Coordinates of C-alpha atoms and ligand atoms in Angstrom, one line a residue:
X270 CA 70.0 116.3 72.2
X271 CA 69.4 118.5 75.1
X272 CA 66.4 119.9 76.0
X273 CA 67.3 122.4 79.3
X274 CA 69.4 124.3 79.6
X275 CA 72.2 123.9 82.8
X276 CA 75.7 124.2 84.1
X277 CA 76.9 121.1 85.5
X278 CA 75.6 119.3 81.9
X279 CA 78.7 118.7 79.6
X280 CA 78.4 118.8 75.6
X281 CA 79.6 115.1 74.3
X282 CA 82.3 116.9 72.8
X283 CA 83.9 118.3 75.6
X284 CA 83.5 115.4 78.1
X285 CA 85.3 113.5 75.2
X286 CA 87.9 116.4 74.8
X287 CA 88.2 117.4 78.6
X288 CA 88.4 112.8 78.9
X289 CA 91.7 112.4 76.1
X290 CA 93.5 115.3 78.1
X291 CA 93.2 114.1 81.1
X292 CA 93.7 109.5 80.2
X293 CA 97.1 111.3 78.5
X294 CA 97.9 112.8 81.8
X295 CA 97.0 109.9 83.4
X296 CA 99.2 107.7 80.9
X297 CA 102.6 110.2 81.5
X298 CA 101.9 109.5 85.1
X299 CA 101.9 106.1 85.3
X300 CA 104.9 105.8 83.2
X301 CA 106.7 107.9 85.3
X302 CA 106.3 106.6 88.4
X303 CA 109.1 105.1 89.0
X304 CA 111.6 108.6 88.5
X305 CA 108.9 110.6 90.6
X306 CA 109.6 111.0 94.6
X307 CA 107.8 109.3 96.6
X308 CA 106.3 112.3 97.9
X309 CA 106.8 115.9 98.2
X310 CA 106.7 116.6 101.7
X311 CA 104.6 119.8 101.8
X312 CA 103.8 121.2 105.3
X313 CA 99.8 121.6 105.9
X314 CA 100.5 125.4 106.4
X315 CA 102.5 125.2 102.6
X316 CA 99.6 122.9 100.9
X317 CA 97.2 125.0 102.2
X318 CA 98.6 128.5 100.8
X319 CA 99.4 126.8 97.4
X320 CA 95.3 125.8 97.7
X321 CA 94.5 129.4 99.0
X322 CA 91.3 130.4 101.6
X323 CA 89.2 131.3 98.6
X324 CA 85.6 130.8 100.3
X325 CA 82.8 128.9 98.1
X326 CA 82.5 129.7 94.3
X327 CA 79.7 131.8 93.3
X328 CA 79.9 131.2 89.9
X329 CA 81.2 128.4 88.0
X330 CA 84.3 128.1 86.6
X331 CA 84.8 126.0 83.0
X332 CA 85.6 122.2 83.6
X333 CA 88.1 122.2 81.4
X334 CA 89.9 124.3 83.5
X335 CA 89.1 122.9 86.9
X336 CA 90.4 119.5 85.3
X337 CA 93.8 120.4 83.8
X338 CA 94.8 123.1 87.4
X339 CA 93.8 119.5 89.9
X340 CA 95.5 117.1 88.4
X341 CA 98.4 119.4 88.6
X342 CA 97.9 120.2 92.0
X343 CA 97.0 116.4 92.8
X344 CA 100.5 115.6 90.8
X345 CA 102.4 118.3 92.3
X346 CA 101.5 117.5 96.3
X347 CA 100.8 114.1 96.4
X348 CA 102.7 111.1 98.2
X349 CA 102.6 108.3 95.6
X350 CA 101.6 104.7 96.9
X351 CA 102.4 103.4 93.5
X352 CA 106.3 104.3 93.3
X353 CA 108.6 101.0 93.3
X354 CA 110.0 102.1 96.4
X355 CA 106.5 103.1 99.3
X356 CA 106.6 100.7 101.5
X357 CA 104.7 102.4 103.8
X358 CA 101.5 101.1 106.4
X359 CA 99.8 98.2 104.1
X360 CA 99.1 100.8 101.1
X361 CA 99.2 98.9 98.0
X362 CA 100.4 99.7 94.3
X363 CA 96.2 100.5 92.5
X364 CA 96.5 98.3 89.2
X365 CA 95.6 100.8 86.3
X366 CA 92.6 99.0 85.5
X367 CA 90.6 99.7 88.3
X368 CA 90.7 103.3 87.9
X369 CA 89.2 103.1 84.5
X370 CA 87.1 100.6 86.2
X371 CA 86.0 103.3 88.5
X372 CA 85.2 106.0 85.8
X373 CA 83.0 103.1 84.1
X374 CA 81.5 103.0 87.3
X375 CA 80.8 106.3 87.6
X376 CA 79.8 107.2 84.5
X377 CA 76.3 104.7 84.1
X378 CA 76.5 106.0 88.7
X379 CA 74.4 102.2 90.1
X380 CA 73.7 101.8 93.5
X381 CA 73.7 99.0 94.3
X382 CA 71.5 98.7 97.2
X383 CA 69.1 97.2 95.8
X384 CA 68.8 95.0 92.8
X385 CA 66.2 96.7 90.8
X386 CA 68.6 100.2 90.9
X387 CA 72.0 98.0 89.5
X388 CA 70.5 94.9 87.6
X389 CA 73.9 93.5 86.2
X390 CA 75.7 95.5 89.6
X391 CA 74.4 93.4 91.6
X392 CA 75.3 90.0 89.5
X393 CA 79.0 91.4 89.4
X394 CA 79.1 91.9 93.2
X395 CA 77.4 88.5 93.8
X396 CA 79.8 87.0 91.0
X397 CA 82.8 89.3 92.5
X398 CA 82.4 88.2 96.1
X399 CA 82.3 84.3 94.9
X400 CA 85.7 84.8 92.8
X401 CA 87.4 85.9 96.7
X402 CA 85.7 83.5 98.6
X403 CA 87.6 80.7 95.9
X404 CA 90.5 83.1 95.7
X405 CA 91.3 82.4 99.6
X406 CA 90.0 78.8 99.2
X407 CA 87.1 78.5 101.0
X408 CA 83.2 77.7 100.0
X409 CA 82.0 79.5 97.7
X410 CA 78.8 79.2 99.3
X411 CA 80.6 82.0 101.7
X412 CA 77.6 85.1 100.8
X413 CA 78.6 88.4 101.7
X414 CA 79.2 92.5 100.6
X415 CA 81.9 94.4 99.5
X416 CA 82.4 98.2 102.3
X417 CA 84.7 100.7 101.7
X418 CA 87.9 98.8 103.9
X419 CA 89.1 96.5 106.6
X420 CA 87.5 98.3 109.7
X421 CA 84.0 98.5 107.8
X422 CA 84.2 94.3 107.1
X423 CA 86.0 93.5 110.6
X424 CA 82.9 95.7 112.0
X425 CA 80.5 94.2 109.1
X426 CA 81.7 90.9 110.9
X427 CA 80.9 91.5 114.1
X428 CA 77.5 92.8 114.1
X429 CA 76.2 89.9 112.7
X430 CA 78.6 87.7 114.9
X431 CA 76.7 89.0 117.8
X432 CA 73.0 88.5 116.0
X433 CA 74.3 85.2 115.8
X434 CA 75.4 84.5 120.0
X435 CA 73.7 87.1 121.4
X436 CA 70.1 86.1 123.0
X437 CA 67.5 87.2 120.9
X438 CA 65.9 89.8 123.1
X439 CA 69.1 92.1 122.3
X440 CA 67.6 93.4 119.3
X441 CA 64.7 94.7 121.1
X442 CA 66.1 95.3 124.1
X443 CA 69.6 96.5 123.5
X444 CA 72.7 95.5 125.4
X445 CA 71.8 97.3 128.6
X446 CA 69.3 95.2 129.5
X447 CA 71.2 92.1 128.4
X448 CA 71.8 89.6 130.8
X449 CA 75.6 88.6 131.0
X450 CA 78.2 90.8 129.3
X451 CA 79.7 89.3 125.8
X452 CA 83.2 89.1 125.5
X453 CA 85.3 88.8 122.4
X454 CA 88.6 87.4 122.7
X455 CA 91.4 88.5 120.0
X456 CA 95.9 88.2 120.3
X457 CA 97.6 91.2 121.1
X458 CA 98.2 92.1 118.1
X459 CA 95.3 93.1 116.8
X460 CA 94.2 95.8 114.9
X461 CA 92.4 99.0 116.6
X462 CA 89.6 97.8 114.4
X463 CA 88.7 95.6 117.9
X464 CA 88.3 98.4 120.2
X465 CA 86.6 101.2 118.1
X466 CA 83.7 97.8 117.5
X467 CA 83.6 97.3 121.0
X468 CA 83.4 101.2 121.7
X469 CA 80.6 102.5 118.9
X470 CA 78.8 99.0 119.3
X471 CA 78.2 99.1 122.9
X472 CA 80.4 97.1 124.3
X473 CA 82.2 98.6 125.5
X474 CA 86.5 98.5 125.8
X475 CA 86.5 96.0 128.6
X476 CA 84.7 93.6 126.9
X477 CA 87.9 92.6 125.0
X478 CA 90.4 90.2 126.1
X479 CA 93.3 90.7 125.0
X480 CA 95.2 87.5 124.7
X481 CA 99.2 86.9 124.7
X482 CA 101.1 86.2 121.9
X483 CA 103.2 83.1 122.4
X484 CA 106.8 81.8 121.6
X485 CA 105.9 82.0 117.9
X486 CA 104.4 85.6 117.6
X487 CA 100.8 84.0 117.2
X488 CA 97.5 84.0 120.2
X489 CA 98.8 81.3 123.0
X490 CA 95.6 79.1 122.8
X491 CA 96.4 78.2 125.9
X492 CA 95.8 81.5 127.7
X493 CA 92.7 81.2 125.3
X494 CA 90.9 78.3 126.2
X495 CA 91.7 79.5 130.2
X496 CA 90.5 83.0 129.7
X497 CA 87.0 82.2 128.5
X498 CA 86.9 79.8 131.2
X499 CA 87.1 82.1 133.7
X500 CA 85.2 84.0 132.2
X501 CA 82.2 81.5 131.7
X502 CA 83.1 80.8 135.4
X503 CA 82.2 85.1 136.0
X504 CA 78.6 84.2 134.5
X505 CA 79.8 86.5 131.2
X506 CA 79.2 85.4 128.2
X507 CA 82.0 85.0 125.7
X508 CA 80.4 84.9 121.4
X509 CA 83.7 85.6 119.4
X510 CA 86.9 84.8 119.0
X511 CA 89.2 86.5 116.3
X512 CA 92.2 85.4 114.6
X513 CA 94.2 87.0 113.0
X514 CA 95.7 85.9 108.8
X515 CA 98.8 88.1 108.7
X516 CA 98.5 91.0 111.4
X517 CA 99.7 94.4 110.8
X518 CA 103.1 94.7 112.7
X519 CA 104.8 92.0 111.4
X520 CA 102.3 89.8 109.2
X521 CA 102.1 86.5 111.5
X522 CA 99.5 84.5 110.6
X523 CA 97.8 82.8 114.2
X524 CA 97.2 79.7 114.6
X525 CA 93.8 79.3 112.8
X526 CA 93.3 75.5 113.4
X527 CA 92.9 75.7 117.0
X528 CA 90.8 78.9 117.3
X529 CA 88.5 77.1 115.0
X530 CA 88.5 73.9 117.0
X531 CA 88.1 76.7 120.6
X532 CA 84.9 78.1 118.7
X533 CA 84.1 74.6 118.4
X534 CA 83.5 73.7 121.7
X535 CA 82.2 76.6 123.5
X536 CA 80.0 77.2 120.2
X537 CA 81.4 81.1 120.1
X538 CA 82.0 82.8 116.5
X539 CA 85.3 83.0 114.5
X540 CA 86.2 85.3 112.9
X541 CA 89.2 85.9 110.5
X542 CA 90.6 89.4 110.2
X543 CA 92.7 88.7 106.7
X544 CA 92.7 92.1 105.9
X545 CA 95.4 91.9 104.7
X546 CA 97.6 88.8 104.7
X547 CA 94.5 85.7 103.9
X548 CA 94.9 86.7 99.8
X549 CA 98.2 84.9 100.2
X550 CA 96.4 81.7 100.9
X551 CA 96.9 81.2 97.2
X552 CA 99.9 80.0 96.9
X553 CA 100.1 76.4 97.2
X554 CA 103.1 76.2 99.5
X555 CA 101.9 78.2 101.9
X556 CA 98.3 76.8 102.6
X557 CA 99.7 75.0 105.6
X558 CA 99.8 78.6 107.6
X559 CA 96.2 78.8 106.4
X560 CA 94.9 75.5 107.8
X561 CA 91.3 76.7 109.4
X562 CA 90.0 79.0 107.4
X563 CA 87.5 76.6 105.9
X564 CA 85.8 77.1 109.3
X565 CA 85.2 80.8 110.1
X566 CA 82.4 82.2 110.2
X567 CA 83.2 85.2 108.8
X568 CA 86.6 86.5 107.3
X569 CA 87.4 90.1 106.4
X570 CA 89.6 91.2 103.6
X571 CA 90.6 94.3 101.4
X572 CA 91.2 93.6 98.2
X573 CA 92.8 97.2 98.4
X574 CA 95.8 95.9 99.8
X575 CA 97.4 92.5 98.4
X576 CA 94.4 92.3 95.8
X577 CA 95.9 96.0 94.5
X578 CA 93.0 97.2 94.4
X579 CA 92.9 100.8 94.1
X580 CA 91.0 102.8 97.6
X581 CA 88.2 101.4 98.6
X582 CA 87.4 97.7 98.5
X583 CA 87.1 95.7 101.4
X584 CA 84.9 92.5 101.3
X585 CA 83.1 90.8 104.1
X586 CA 82.6 86.7 103.9
X587 CA 80.1 85.2 106.3
X588 CA 80.1 81.7 105.7
X589 CA 75.7 81.6 106.0
X590 CA 74.8 84.6 104.5
X591 CA 71.7 84.8 106.8
X592 CA 73.0 86.1 109.5
X593 CA 74.2 89.1 107.5
X594 CA 70.0 89.3 106.4
X595 CA 69.1 88.7 110.2
X596 CA 71.6 91.8 110.8
X597 CA 70.8 94.0 108.6
X598 CA 67.4 93.7 106.9
X599 CA 65.5 96.8 108.2
X600 CA 62.1 94.2 107.4
X601 CA 63.1 91.2 109.2
X602 CA 59.0 89.7 108.5
X603 CA 60.0 90.3 104.9
X604 CA 62.9 87.8 105.0
X605 CA 62.6 84.5 102.9
X606 CA 64.7 82.1 101.8
X607 CA 63.0 84.2 98.6
X608 CA 66.0 86.2 98.6
X609 CA 68.9 84.5 98.2
X610 CA 67.0 81.3 96.0
X611 CA 67.4 80.5 91.9
X612 CA 65.7 83.6 89.9
X613 CA 65.4 85.5 93.2
X614 CA 66.6 88.9 93.5
X615 CA 69.3 89.8 96.4
X616 CA 69.0 93.4 97.9
X617 CA 73.0 94.4 99.5
X618 CA 71.5 97.0 101.9
X619 CA 70.2 93.8 103.8
X620 CA 73.6 93.5 103.9
X621 CA 75.7 95.5 105.4
X622 CA 75.6 99.0 107.1
X623 CA 74.9 100.7 103.9
X624 CA 72.3 101.9 102.1
X625 CA 72.9 104.0 99.0
X626 CA 76.3 102.2 97.4
X627 CA 78.3 102.7 94.7
X628 CA 79.7 99.9 93.0
X629 CA 83.7 99.3 94.1
X630 CA 82.8 95.5 92.8
X631 CA 83.1 96.5 89.4
X632 CA 87.2 98.0 90.1
X633 CA 87.6 94.5 91.6
X634 CA 85.8 92.4 89.5
X635 CA 87.7 93.4 86.6
X636 CA 91.1 93.0 88.1
X637 CA 90.3 89.4 89.0
X638 CA 89.7 88.3 85.6
X639 CA 92.8 90.7 83.8
X640 CA 95.3 88.6 86.0
X641 CA 93.7 85.5 86.9
X642 CA 94.3 83.5 89.8
X643 CA 97.8 83.0 88.5
X644 CA 98.4 86.4 88.0
X645 CA 98.0 86.9 91.8
X646 CA 99.6 84.0 93.0
X647 CA 102.7 84.8 90.8
X648 CA 102.7 88.8 92.0
X649 CA 101.7 87.7 96.0
X650 CA 104.2 84.9 95.8
X651 CA 107.4 87.4 93.9
X652 CA 105.9 90.6 96.5
X653 CA 107.2 88.0 99.4
X654 CA 110.2 86.7 97.6
X655 CA 111.3 90.3 97.5
X656 CA 110.6 90.3 101.7
X657 CA 112.9 88.3 101.5
X658 CA 115.1 90.1 100.0
X659 CA 115.1 92.9 102.0
X660 CA 115.9 90.5 105.1
X661 CA 118.5 89.0 103.7
X662 CA 120.3 91.9 102.7
X663 CA 120.0 93.5 106.0
X664 CA 121.6 90.9 106.8
X665 CA 124.4 90.6 105.4
X666 CA 124.5 94.0 105.4
X667 CA 127.6 95.0 108.9
X668 CA 125.3 98.9 110.1
X669 CA 122.2 96.6 109.6
X670 CA 119.9 94.4 112.2
X671 CA 116.6 92.1 110.6
X672 CA 114.0 91.4 113.0
X673 CA 111.3 89.4 111.2
X674 CA 110.1 88.4 107.8
X675 CA 106.9 86.9 107.4
X676 CA 104.2 87.4 104.4
X677 CA 106.1 90.1 102.9
X678 CA 106.9 92.5 105.9
X679 CA 110.2 92.9 107.3
X680 CA 111.4 94.9 110.1
X681 CA 114.8 95.6 110.9
X682 CA 117.3 98.3 112.9
X683 CA 120.1 100.7 111.6
X684 CA 122.7 100.0 114.0
X685 CA 126.0 101.6 113.6
X686 CA 129.1 100.0 113.5
X687 CA 131.0 101.9 116.0
X688 CA 128.4 102.1 118.6
X689 CA 129.7 102.2 122.0
X690 CA 128.9 102.0 125.4
X691 CA 126.8 98.9 128.0
X692 CA 123.6 98.0 126.0
X693 CA 121.6 99.6 128.1
X694 CA 122.2 102.7 127.0
X695 CA 122.3 101.5 123.4
X696 CA 118.9 100.3 123.4
X697 CA 117.5 103.7 124.4
X698 CA 120.1 105.7 121.8
X699 CA 118.9 102.9 118.9
X700 CA 115.8 103.4 119.6
X701 CA 116.0 107.7 119.5
X702 CA 118.1 106.8 116.7
X703 CA 116.5 105.0 114.2
X704 CA 112.6 106.6 114.5
X705 CA 114.2 109.8 113.9
X706 CA 115.8 107.7 110.7
X707 CA 112.1 107.0 110.1
X708 CA 111.2 110.0 110.3
X709 CA 114.2 111.4 107.6
X710 CA 113.4 108.6 105.6
X711 CA 109.3 109.4 105.6
X712 CA 110.3 113.2 104.6
X713 CA 113.0 112.7 101.8
X714 CA 111.4 111.6 99.5
X715 CA 113.4 109.0 98.4
X716 CA 111.8 105.9 99.4
X717 CA 108.6 105.4 102.1
X718 CA 108.6 102.9 105.0
X719 CA 106.9 103.0 108.2
X720 CA 107.6 102.1 111.4
X721 CA 106.9 99.1 114.2
X722 CA 107.5 98.2 117.8
X723 CA 109.2 94.6 118.2
X724 CA 109.8 93.9 122.0
X725 CA 110.4 97.8 123.1
X726 CA 112.2 98.3 119.7
X727 CA 112.1 100.7 117.3
X728 CA 112.5 99.3 114.0
X729 CA 112.4 100.0 110.6
X730 CA 109.0 98.0 108.8
X731 CA 108.3 97.6 105.0
X732 CA 105.9 96.1 103.9
X733 CA 106.1 94.8 100.3
X734 CA 102.0 95.1 98.7
X735 CA 103.6 96.4 95.5
X736 CA 103.7 94.7 91.9
X737 CA 105.8 97.4 90.9
X738 CA 109.1 97.1 93.4
X739 CA 112.0 95.3 91.6
X740 CA 115.1 93.4 93.6
X741 CA 117.4 96.7 92.2
X742 CA 114.6 98.6 94.5
X743 CA 115.4 96.7 97.9
X744 CA 119.0 97.5 96.6
X745 CA 118.7 100.8 96.4
X746 CA 116.7 100.9 99.3
X747 CA 119.6 99.5 101.5
X748 CA 121.7 102.2 100.5
X749 CA 119.4 104.8 101.5
X750 CA 118.8 103.3 104.2
X751 CA 122.7 102.7 105.4
X752 CA 122.8 106.2 103.6
X753 CA 121.1 108.4 105.8
X754 CA 121.3 106.2 109.3
X755 CA 125.4 106.8 109.3
X756 CA 124.2 110.8 108.5
X757 CA 122.0 110.9 110.8
X758 CA 124.0 109.0 113.4
X759 CA 126.7 111.4 113.2
X760 CA 124.3 114.1 114.0
X761 CA 123.3 112.8 116.9
X762 CA 126.6 112.0 118.5
X763 CA 128.1 115.4 117.4
X764 CA 124.9 116.3 119.7
X765 CA 126.1 114.2 122.3
X766 CA 123.1 113.0 123.1
Ligands
PLP223 C1 94.6 96.9 107.2 C2 93.7 96.6 108.5 C3 93.0 96.7 109.1 C4 92.4 98.1 108.6 O1 91.6 98.2 107.4 P1 91.1 99.8 106.7 O2 91.4 99.2 105.4 O3 92.4 100.1 106.8 O4 90.2 100.1 107.0 C5 92.8 95.5 110.0 N1 93.2 94.6 109.9 C6 94.0 94.4 109.5 C7 94.9 92.5 109.7 C8 95.0 94.9 108.9 O5 95.5 95.2 108.3

């Protein structure tokens, strides 16, 4: 029963009607994704024309009209990362239960910043964090917080590492008055977040030591140790080493065990950026690749990547969650262990950068239950097998050259069979050809992939974190790449490139 007349409330009958219509349309969409183009690829100018340049609406429009119109707008002009032939960047298809979870979460609208504002939601987020720790095979005593994605998960851990390892006074005095420069170590294939963190948090990009990789493309452990020793000699303070578990370009997992040992020797914080790859630690036959993760002081992972959560969902796990409270609690004098004790309440605003927080845990929590660890093991294993299949098909094709295959990332190049001239010219030509081919494929809308530069070679890159992809999609994609590659090659030849 309404007591106040207002334009924003929707009565029960209207909500039902609009909601059912929307659910019907979404059900059709999910069912028909495989038949759609991956992207419509309108230019920003064209999209602006479609949207029009009306100024802020003064009067309202009926909700039903808005939802119907907007659904069509989005379905007609989006890129569908849930399409079975979408292999770009590291963007997964989204579990449909996540869409229902977001609707439910938004309807009840919990503020998961404080326990009192989100009684059961806080408990669900705690359970989600515990399950994610179990998922990747570390102690369920890790604590943590859900954040918007991998960058935020890494930032959240970076600051906790600093609080734990820097002189206590920096909280009051700031970095400029710190006696020594705080140094971070990571492999040269670490994601750009590390630069952003060093700059944003006042360390400066020169405080990051990009350690070269060894023959297996993992961080060179000898060089890591030498660099730390050199920094100590120079009077700096090493404080954190970042190991990557699945690098963005090619899916390489660093030697985590060796990094953990170095961190122990020099008393450094060991952080793992597992935003993409760490869910693969659930696969029994891949356990060895991830040895050492149990030693991590903190881990970043992205449910919106290989756990197929709709955007946005990232997660920071910390071995001793006290470091999060030390970093983020704005009332350190009130901080006491009763916060984490049996029966005590946990306020998530004290675990990260956000104050008011949405209930992003719900979609992760529901998918973990719907699929279970067995279901995830099967899906992730299949994604990896499909990526290997991509590699094998490229290997068998005379006009394709596979370059790398790790986890679910395969890189390859289109190499025309009638290539003439010396190798040096061909290197440049093949780079141009593959770059133009990638642009063409991305515009074309038949499939979607991205690129990687490996040893100065421009490569096509496919990352399969997609529960809709089948072997047939891979076979068709190979044909599309070859067909478009041949066209592009002919075009460039005719232009006397
Ligand atoms: C994707 C990714 C990131 C960034 O994560 P976002 O969710 O895009 O913010 C960081 N590190 C690695 C290894 C990644 O794969």
